[in-house]
mmCIF file of C-alpha atoms in Angstrom:
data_model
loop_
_atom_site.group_PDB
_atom_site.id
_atom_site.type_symbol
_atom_site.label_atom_id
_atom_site.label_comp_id
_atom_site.label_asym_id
_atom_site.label_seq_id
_atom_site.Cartn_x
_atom_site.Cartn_y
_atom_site.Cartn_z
ATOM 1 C CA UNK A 1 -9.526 13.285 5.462
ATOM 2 C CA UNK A 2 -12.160 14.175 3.291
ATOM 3 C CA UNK A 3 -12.011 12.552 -0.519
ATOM 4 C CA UNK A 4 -11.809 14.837 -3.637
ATOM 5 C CA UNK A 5 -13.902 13.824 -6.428
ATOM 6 C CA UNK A 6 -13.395 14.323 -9.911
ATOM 7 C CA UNK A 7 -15.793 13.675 -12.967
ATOM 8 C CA UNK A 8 -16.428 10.495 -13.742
ATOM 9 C CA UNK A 9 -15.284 11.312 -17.878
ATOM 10 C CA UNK A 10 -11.893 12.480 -16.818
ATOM 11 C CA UNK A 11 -10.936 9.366 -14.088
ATOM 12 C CA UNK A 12 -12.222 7.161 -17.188
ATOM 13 C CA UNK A 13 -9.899 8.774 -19.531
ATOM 14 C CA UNK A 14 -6.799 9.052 -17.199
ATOM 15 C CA UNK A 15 -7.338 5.201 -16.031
ATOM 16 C CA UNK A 16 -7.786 4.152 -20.201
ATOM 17 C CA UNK A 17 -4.308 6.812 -20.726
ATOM 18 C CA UNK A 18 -2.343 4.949 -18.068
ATOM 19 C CA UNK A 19 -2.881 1.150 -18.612
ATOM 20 C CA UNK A 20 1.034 0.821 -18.657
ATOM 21 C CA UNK A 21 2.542 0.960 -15.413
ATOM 22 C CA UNK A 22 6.068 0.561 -16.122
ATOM 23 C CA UNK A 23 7.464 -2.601 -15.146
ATOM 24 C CA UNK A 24 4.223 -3.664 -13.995
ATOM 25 C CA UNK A 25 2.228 -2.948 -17.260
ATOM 26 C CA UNK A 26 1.817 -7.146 -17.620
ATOM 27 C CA UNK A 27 -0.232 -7.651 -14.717
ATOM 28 C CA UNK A 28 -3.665 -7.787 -13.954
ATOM 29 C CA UNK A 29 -4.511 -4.530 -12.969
ATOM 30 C CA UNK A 30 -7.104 -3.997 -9.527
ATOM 31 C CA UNK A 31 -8.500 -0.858 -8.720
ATOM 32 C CA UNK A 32 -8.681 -0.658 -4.720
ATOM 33 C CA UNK A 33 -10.870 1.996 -3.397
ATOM 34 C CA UNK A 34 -11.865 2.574 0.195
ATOM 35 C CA UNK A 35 -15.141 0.971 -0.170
ATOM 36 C CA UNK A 36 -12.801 -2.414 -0.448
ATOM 37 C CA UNK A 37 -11.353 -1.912 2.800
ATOM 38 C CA UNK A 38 -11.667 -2.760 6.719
ATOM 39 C CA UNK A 39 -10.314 -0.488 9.583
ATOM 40 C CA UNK A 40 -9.251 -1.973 12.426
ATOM 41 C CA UNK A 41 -6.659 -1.428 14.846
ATOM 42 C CA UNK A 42 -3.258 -2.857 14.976
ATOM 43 C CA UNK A 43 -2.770 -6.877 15.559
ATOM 44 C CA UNK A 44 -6.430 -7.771 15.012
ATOM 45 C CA UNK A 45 -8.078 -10.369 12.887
ATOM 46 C CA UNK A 46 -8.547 -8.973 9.428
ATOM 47 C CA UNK A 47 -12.068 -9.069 8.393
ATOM 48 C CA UNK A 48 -11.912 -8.288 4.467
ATOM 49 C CA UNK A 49 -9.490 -9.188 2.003
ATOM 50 C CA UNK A 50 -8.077 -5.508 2.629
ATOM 51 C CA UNK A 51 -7.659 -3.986 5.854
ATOM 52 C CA UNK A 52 -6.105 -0.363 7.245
ATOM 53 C CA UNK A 53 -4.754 -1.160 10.412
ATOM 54 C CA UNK A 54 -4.401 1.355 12.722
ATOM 55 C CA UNK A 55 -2.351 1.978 15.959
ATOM 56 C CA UNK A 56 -4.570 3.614 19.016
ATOM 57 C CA UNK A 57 -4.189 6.165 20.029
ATOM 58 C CA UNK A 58 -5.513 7.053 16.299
ATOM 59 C CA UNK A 59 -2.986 9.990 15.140
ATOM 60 C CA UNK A 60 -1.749 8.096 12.064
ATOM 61 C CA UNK A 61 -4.063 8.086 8.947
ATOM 62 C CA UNK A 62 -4.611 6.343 5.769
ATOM 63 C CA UNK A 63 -7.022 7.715 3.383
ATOM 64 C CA UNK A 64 -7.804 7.387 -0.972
ATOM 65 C CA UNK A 65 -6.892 10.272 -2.849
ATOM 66 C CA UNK A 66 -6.417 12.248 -5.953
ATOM 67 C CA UNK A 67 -3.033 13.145 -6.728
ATOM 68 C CA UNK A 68 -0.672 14.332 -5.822
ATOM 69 C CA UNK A 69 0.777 15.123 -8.784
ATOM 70 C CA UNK A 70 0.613 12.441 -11.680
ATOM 71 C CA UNK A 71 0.242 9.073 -10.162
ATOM 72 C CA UNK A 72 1.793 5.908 -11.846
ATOM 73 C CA UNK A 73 -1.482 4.506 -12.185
ATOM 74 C CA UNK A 74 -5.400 6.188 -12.455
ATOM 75 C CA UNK A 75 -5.556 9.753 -11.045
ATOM 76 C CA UNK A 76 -5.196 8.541 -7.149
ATOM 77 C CA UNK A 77 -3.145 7.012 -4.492
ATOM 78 C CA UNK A 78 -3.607 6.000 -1.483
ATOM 79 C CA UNK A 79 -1.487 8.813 0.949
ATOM 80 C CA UNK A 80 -0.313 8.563 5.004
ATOM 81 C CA UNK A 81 0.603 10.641 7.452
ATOM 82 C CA UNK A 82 2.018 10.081 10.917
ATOM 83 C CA UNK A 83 2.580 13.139 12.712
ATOM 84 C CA UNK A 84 4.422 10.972 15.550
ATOM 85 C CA UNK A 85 7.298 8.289 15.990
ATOM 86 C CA UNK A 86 4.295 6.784 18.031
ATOM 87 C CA UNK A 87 2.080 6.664 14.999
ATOM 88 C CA UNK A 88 1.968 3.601 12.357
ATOM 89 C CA UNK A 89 -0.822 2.827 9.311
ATOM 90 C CA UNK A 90 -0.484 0.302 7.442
ATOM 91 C CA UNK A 91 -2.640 -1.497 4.617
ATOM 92 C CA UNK A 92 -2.400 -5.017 3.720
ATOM 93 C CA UNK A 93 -3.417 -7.176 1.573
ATOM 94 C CA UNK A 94 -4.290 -10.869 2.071
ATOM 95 C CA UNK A 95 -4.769 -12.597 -1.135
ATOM 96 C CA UNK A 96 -1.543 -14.240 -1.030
ATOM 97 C CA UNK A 97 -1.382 -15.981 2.278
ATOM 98 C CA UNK A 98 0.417 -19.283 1.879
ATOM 99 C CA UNK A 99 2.587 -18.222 -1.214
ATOM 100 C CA UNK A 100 5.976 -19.680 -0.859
ATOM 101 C CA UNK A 101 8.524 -16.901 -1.000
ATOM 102 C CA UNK A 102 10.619 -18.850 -3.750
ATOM 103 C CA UNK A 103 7.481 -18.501 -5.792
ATOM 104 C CA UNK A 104 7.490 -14.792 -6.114
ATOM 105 C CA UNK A 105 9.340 -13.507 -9.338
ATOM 106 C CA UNK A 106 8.447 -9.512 -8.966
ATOM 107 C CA UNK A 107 7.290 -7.166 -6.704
ATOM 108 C CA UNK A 108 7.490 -3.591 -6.317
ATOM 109 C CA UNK A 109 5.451 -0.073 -6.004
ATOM 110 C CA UNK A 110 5.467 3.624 -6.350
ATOM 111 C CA UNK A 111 5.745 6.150 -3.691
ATOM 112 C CA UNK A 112 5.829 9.701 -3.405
ATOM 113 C CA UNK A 113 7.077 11.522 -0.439
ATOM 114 C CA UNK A 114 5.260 15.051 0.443
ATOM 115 C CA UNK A 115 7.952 17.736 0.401
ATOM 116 C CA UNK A 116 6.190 19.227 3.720
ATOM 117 C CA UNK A 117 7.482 16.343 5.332
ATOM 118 C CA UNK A 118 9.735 16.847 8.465
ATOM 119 C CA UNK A 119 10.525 12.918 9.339
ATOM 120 C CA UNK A 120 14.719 11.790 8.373
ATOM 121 C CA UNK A 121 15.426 12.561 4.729
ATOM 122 C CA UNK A 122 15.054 9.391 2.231
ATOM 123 C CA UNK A 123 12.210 7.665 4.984
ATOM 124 C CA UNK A 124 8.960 7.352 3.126
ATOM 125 C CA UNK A 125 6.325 4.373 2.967
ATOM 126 C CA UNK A 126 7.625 0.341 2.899
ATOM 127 C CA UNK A 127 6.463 -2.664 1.544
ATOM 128 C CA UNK A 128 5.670 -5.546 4.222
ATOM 129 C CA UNK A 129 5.106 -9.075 4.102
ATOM 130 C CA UNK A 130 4.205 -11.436 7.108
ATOM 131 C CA UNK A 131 5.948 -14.653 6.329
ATOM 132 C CA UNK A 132 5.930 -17.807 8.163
ATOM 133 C CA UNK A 133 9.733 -18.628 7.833
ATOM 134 C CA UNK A 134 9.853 -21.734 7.510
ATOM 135 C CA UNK A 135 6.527 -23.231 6.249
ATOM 136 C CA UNK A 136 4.665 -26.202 6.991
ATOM 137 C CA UNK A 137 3.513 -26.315 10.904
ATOM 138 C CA UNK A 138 3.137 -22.731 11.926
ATOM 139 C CA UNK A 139 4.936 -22.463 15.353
ATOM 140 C CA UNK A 140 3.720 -19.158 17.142
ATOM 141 C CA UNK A 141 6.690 -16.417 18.406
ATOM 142 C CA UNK A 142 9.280 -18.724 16.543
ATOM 143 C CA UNK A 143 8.535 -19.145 12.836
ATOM 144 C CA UNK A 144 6.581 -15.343 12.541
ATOM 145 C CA UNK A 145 8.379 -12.368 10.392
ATOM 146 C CA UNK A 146 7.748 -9.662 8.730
ATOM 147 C CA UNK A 147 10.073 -8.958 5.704
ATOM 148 C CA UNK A 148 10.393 -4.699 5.258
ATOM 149 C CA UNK A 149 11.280 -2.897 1.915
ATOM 150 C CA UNK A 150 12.770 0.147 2.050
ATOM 151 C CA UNK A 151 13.609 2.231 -0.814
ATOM 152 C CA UNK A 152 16.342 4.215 1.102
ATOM 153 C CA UNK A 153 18.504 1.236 1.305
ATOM 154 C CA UNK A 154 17.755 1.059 -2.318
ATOM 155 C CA UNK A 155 18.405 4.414 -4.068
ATOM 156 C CA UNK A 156 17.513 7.808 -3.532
ATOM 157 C CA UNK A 157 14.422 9.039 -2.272
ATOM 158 C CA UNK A 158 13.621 12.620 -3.943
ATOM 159 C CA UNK A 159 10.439 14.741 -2.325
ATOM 160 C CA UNK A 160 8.231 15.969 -4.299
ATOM 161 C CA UNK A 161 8.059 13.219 -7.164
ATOM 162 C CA UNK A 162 6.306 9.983 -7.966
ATOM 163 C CA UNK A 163 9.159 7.041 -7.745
ATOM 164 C CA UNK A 164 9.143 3.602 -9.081
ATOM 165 C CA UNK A 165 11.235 1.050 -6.905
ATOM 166 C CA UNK A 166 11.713 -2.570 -8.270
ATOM 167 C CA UNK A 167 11.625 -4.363 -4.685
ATOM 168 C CA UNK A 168 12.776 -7.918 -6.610
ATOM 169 C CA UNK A 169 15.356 -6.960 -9.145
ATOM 170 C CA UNK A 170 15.854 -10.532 -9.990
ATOM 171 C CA UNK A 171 16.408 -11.138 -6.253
ATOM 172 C CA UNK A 172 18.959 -8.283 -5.645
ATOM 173 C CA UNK A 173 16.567 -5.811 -3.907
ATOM 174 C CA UNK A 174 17.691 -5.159 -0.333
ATOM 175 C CA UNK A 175 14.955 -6.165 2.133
ATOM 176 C CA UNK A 176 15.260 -7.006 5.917
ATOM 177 C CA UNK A 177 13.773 -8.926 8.537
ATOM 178 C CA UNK A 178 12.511 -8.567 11.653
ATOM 179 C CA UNK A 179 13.541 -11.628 13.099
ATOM 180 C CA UNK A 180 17.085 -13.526 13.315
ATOM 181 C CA UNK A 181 18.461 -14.455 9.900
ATOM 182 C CA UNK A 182 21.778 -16.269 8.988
ATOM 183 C CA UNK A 183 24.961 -14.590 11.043
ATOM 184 C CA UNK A 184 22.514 -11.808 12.152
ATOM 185 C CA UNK A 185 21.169 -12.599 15.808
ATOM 186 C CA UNK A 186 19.688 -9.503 16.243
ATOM 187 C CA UNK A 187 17.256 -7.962 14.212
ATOM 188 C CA UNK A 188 16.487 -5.842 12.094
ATOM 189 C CA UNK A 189 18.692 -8.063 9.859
ATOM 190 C CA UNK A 190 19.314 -6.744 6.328
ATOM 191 C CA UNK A 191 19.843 -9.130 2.990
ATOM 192 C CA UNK A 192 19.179 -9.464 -0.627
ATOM 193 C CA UNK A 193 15.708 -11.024 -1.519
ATOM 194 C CA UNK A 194 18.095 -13.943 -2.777
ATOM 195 C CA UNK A 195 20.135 -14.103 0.591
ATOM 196 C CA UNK A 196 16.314 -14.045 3.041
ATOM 197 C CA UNK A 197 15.626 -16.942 0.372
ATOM 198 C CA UNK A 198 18.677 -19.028 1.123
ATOM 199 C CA UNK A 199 18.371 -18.251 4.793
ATOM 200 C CA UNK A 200 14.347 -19.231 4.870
ATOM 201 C CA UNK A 201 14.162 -21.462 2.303
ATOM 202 C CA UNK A 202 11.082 -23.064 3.211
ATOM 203 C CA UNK A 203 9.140 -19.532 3.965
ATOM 204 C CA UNK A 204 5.259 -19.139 2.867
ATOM 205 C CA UNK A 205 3.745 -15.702 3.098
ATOM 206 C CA UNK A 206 1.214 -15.922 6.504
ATOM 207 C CA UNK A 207 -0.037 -12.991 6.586
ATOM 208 C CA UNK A 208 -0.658 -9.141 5.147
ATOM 209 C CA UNK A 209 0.922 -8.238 1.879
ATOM 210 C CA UNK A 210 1.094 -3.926 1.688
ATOM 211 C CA UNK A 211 2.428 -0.910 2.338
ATOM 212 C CA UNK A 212 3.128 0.443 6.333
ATOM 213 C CA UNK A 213 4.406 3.389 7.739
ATOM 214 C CA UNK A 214 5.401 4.367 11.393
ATOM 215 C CA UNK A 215 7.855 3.161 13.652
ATOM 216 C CA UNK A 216 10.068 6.450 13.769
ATOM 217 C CA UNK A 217 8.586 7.793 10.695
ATOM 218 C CA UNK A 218 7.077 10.715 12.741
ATOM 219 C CA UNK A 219 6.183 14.068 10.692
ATOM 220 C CA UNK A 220 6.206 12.027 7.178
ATOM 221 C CA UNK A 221 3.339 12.381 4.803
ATOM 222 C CA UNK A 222 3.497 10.011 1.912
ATOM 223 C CA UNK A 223 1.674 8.155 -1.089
ATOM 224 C CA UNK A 224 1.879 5.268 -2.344
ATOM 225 C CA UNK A 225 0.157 3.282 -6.029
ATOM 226 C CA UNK A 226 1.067 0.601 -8.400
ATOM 227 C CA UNK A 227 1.404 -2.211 -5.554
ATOM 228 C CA UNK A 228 2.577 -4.948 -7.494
ATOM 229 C CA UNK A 229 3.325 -8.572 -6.702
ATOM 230 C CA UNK A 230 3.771 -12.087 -9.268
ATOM 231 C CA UNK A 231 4.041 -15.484 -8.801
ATOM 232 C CA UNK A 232 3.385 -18.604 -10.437
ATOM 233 C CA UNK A 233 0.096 -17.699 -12.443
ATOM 234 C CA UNK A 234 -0.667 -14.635 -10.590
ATOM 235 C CA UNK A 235 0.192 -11.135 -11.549
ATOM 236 C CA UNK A 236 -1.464 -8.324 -9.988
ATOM 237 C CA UNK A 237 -0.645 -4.267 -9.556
ATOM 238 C CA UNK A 238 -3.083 -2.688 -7.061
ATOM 239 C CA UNK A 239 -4.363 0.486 -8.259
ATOM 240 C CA UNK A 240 -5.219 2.630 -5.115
ATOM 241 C CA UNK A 241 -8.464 5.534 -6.489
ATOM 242 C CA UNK A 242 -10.540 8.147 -4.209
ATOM 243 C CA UNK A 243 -13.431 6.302 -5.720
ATOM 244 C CA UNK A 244 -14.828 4.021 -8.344
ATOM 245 C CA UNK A 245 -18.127 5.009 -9.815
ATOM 246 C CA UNK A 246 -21.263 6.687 -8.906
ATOM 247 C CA UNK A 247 -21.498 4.148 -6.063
ATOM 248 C CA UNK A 248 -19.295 5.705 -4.130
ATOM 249 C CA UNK A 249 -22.222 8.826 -3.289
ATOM 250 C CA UNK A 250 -24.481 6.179 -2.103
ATOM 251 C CA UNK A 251 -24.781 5.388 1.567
ATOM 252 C CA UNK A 252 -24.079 8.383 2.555
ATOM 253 C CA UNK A 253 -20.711 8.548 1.015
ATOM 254 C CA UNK A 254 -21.337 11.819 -0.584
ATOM 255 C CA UNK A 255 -20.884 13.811 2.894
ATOM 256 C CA UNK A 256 -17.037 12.749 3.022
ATOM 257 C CA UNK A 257 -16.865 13.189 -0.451
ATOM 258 C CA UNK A 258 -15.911 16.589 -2.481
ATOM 259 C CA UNK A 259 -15.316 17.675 -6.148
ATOM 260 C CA UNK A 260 -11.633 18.290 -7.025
ATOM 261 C CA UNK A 261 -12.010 21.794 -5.914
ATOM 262 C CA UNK A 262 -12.427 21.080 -2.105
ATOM 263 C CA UNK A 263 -16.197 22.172 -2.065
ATOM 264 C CA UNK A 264 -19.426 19.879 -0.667
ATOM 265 C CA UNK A 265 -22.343 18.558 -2.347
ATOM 266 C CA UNK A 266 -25.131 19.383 -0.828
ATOM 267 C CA UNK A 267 -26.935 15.617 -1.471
ATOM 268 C CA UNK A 268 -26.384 12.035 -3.048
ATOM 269 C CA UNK A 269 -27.905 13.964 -6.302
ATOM 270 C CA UNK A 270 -25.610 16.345 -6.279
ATOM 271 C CA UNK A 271 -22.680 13.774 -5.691
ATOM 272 C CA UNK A 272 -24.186 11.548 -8.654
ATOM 273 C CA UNK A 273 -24.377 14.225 -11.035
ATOM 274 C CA UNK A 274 -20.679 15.959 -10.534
ATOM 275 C CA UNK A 275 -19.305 12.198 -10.841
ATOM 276 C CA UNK A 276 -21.396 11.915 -14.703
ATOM 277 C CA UNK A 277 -20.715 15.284 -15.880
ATOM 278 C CA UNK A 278 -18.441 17.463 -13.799
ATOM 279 C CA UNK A 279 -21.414 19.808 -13.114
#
């Protein structure tokens, strides 16, 4: 997918405009662009602090946008789309492995489902987190989860229109996991944040912090921004932009790069110049 540009003036304006972010105006704020992130495929090691993992056959894609519409945060998001139930993206975070879970006293995004989309009404992107469930000694196959937010066990999802979704609500939210939990024996397994707390209270998060979409979710196109997360001293929102300065044209980057219009620049100059002036 091919990234749409617009001048450097107007993303510096829009970013000063939108420094509240809701809920999550009180936290850091870190502007993630795709020059920040690895691509891999599903399961492996990540390399960089951010990764897009992907599952092969690649169908499913991830990529930095502008839009749509008026995002929560900036003038981008970061949008997928899985044509398949085969397909899954997902992009994850890592700079809170070994957080305990007890720790964590918000959390939450935006997300805005395409209206094009043909996957089950209410399904649009979640927010994952790879915990270890018990802490301590990491036992492979038995301690491993992944907790899943889903905003359609959480209100209604409307197409067309940026949503925020509080995914702590002093521990209320509705999460689930993907392993055994409690009574439940057989995942998925659904609780409050509170309840998964009670039920692992030792749990530390192992892995990838994010957003992922797939499993089922075939023919759903969907953004997501504001990716926010606190604990102890740490409070950050993720800001997901197409790009973040004049850097971006270097490297070649100005060949998947175009101005908000759709239309190519014909060299790193030209890329430069439209991101200073808009010319």
């Amino acid at each position: 997918m091919k990234k749409l540009l617009m001048p450097l003036a107007i993303i510096t304006a829009a970013l000063a405009a939108t420094t509240t972010i809701g809920w999550a105006a009180e936290c850091f704020r870190e502007i993630v662009t795709e020059s920040d992130v690895s691509r891999q495929p599903e399961d492996s090691f990540p390399l960089r602090n951010w990764v897009l993992y992907f599952r092969s056959p690649l169908t499913g894609t991830g990529a930095f946008v502008i839009g749509p519409g008026n995002p929560p945060a900036g003038v981008g998001s970061f949008e997928m789309e899985t044509a398949t139930a085969a397909d899954k993206v997902t992009l994850f975070n890592y700079d809170h492995v070994g957080t305990p879970l007890s720790n964590v006293t918000a959390i939450g995004y935006s997300t805005y489902r395409d209206p094009t989309s043909t996957a089950i009404a209410g399904q649009v992107t979640s927010i994952n987190i790879q915990i270890d469930k018990n802490g301590g000694s990491f036992v492979p196959l038995v301690d491993f989860a992944t907790l899943v937010f889903e905003p359609i066990y959480n209100g209604a999802v409307v197409d067309g229109a940026w949503q925020t979704w509080d995914a702590y609500q002093n521990g209320l939210a509705m999460w689930w996991s993907t392993r055994p939990m409690g009574s439940c024996f057989v995942a998925p397994c659904f609780g409050t944040w509170n309840q998964i707390l009670a039920n692992y209270p030792g749990a530390t998060i192992l892995g990838g912090f994010g957003v992922n979409q797939g499993s089922s979710n075939g023919g759903l196109t969907a953004s997501t921004d504001a990716l926010k997360i606190s604990h102890g001293d740490v409070c950050a929102t993720y800001d997901f932009e197409p790009f973040r300065s004049t850097n971006e044209c270097k490297k070649g980057g100005w060949q998947t790069m175009r101005r908000a219009d759709g239309s190519e620049f014909k060299n790193q100059g030209d890329c430069v110049s439209y991101v200073n002036t808009g010319k």
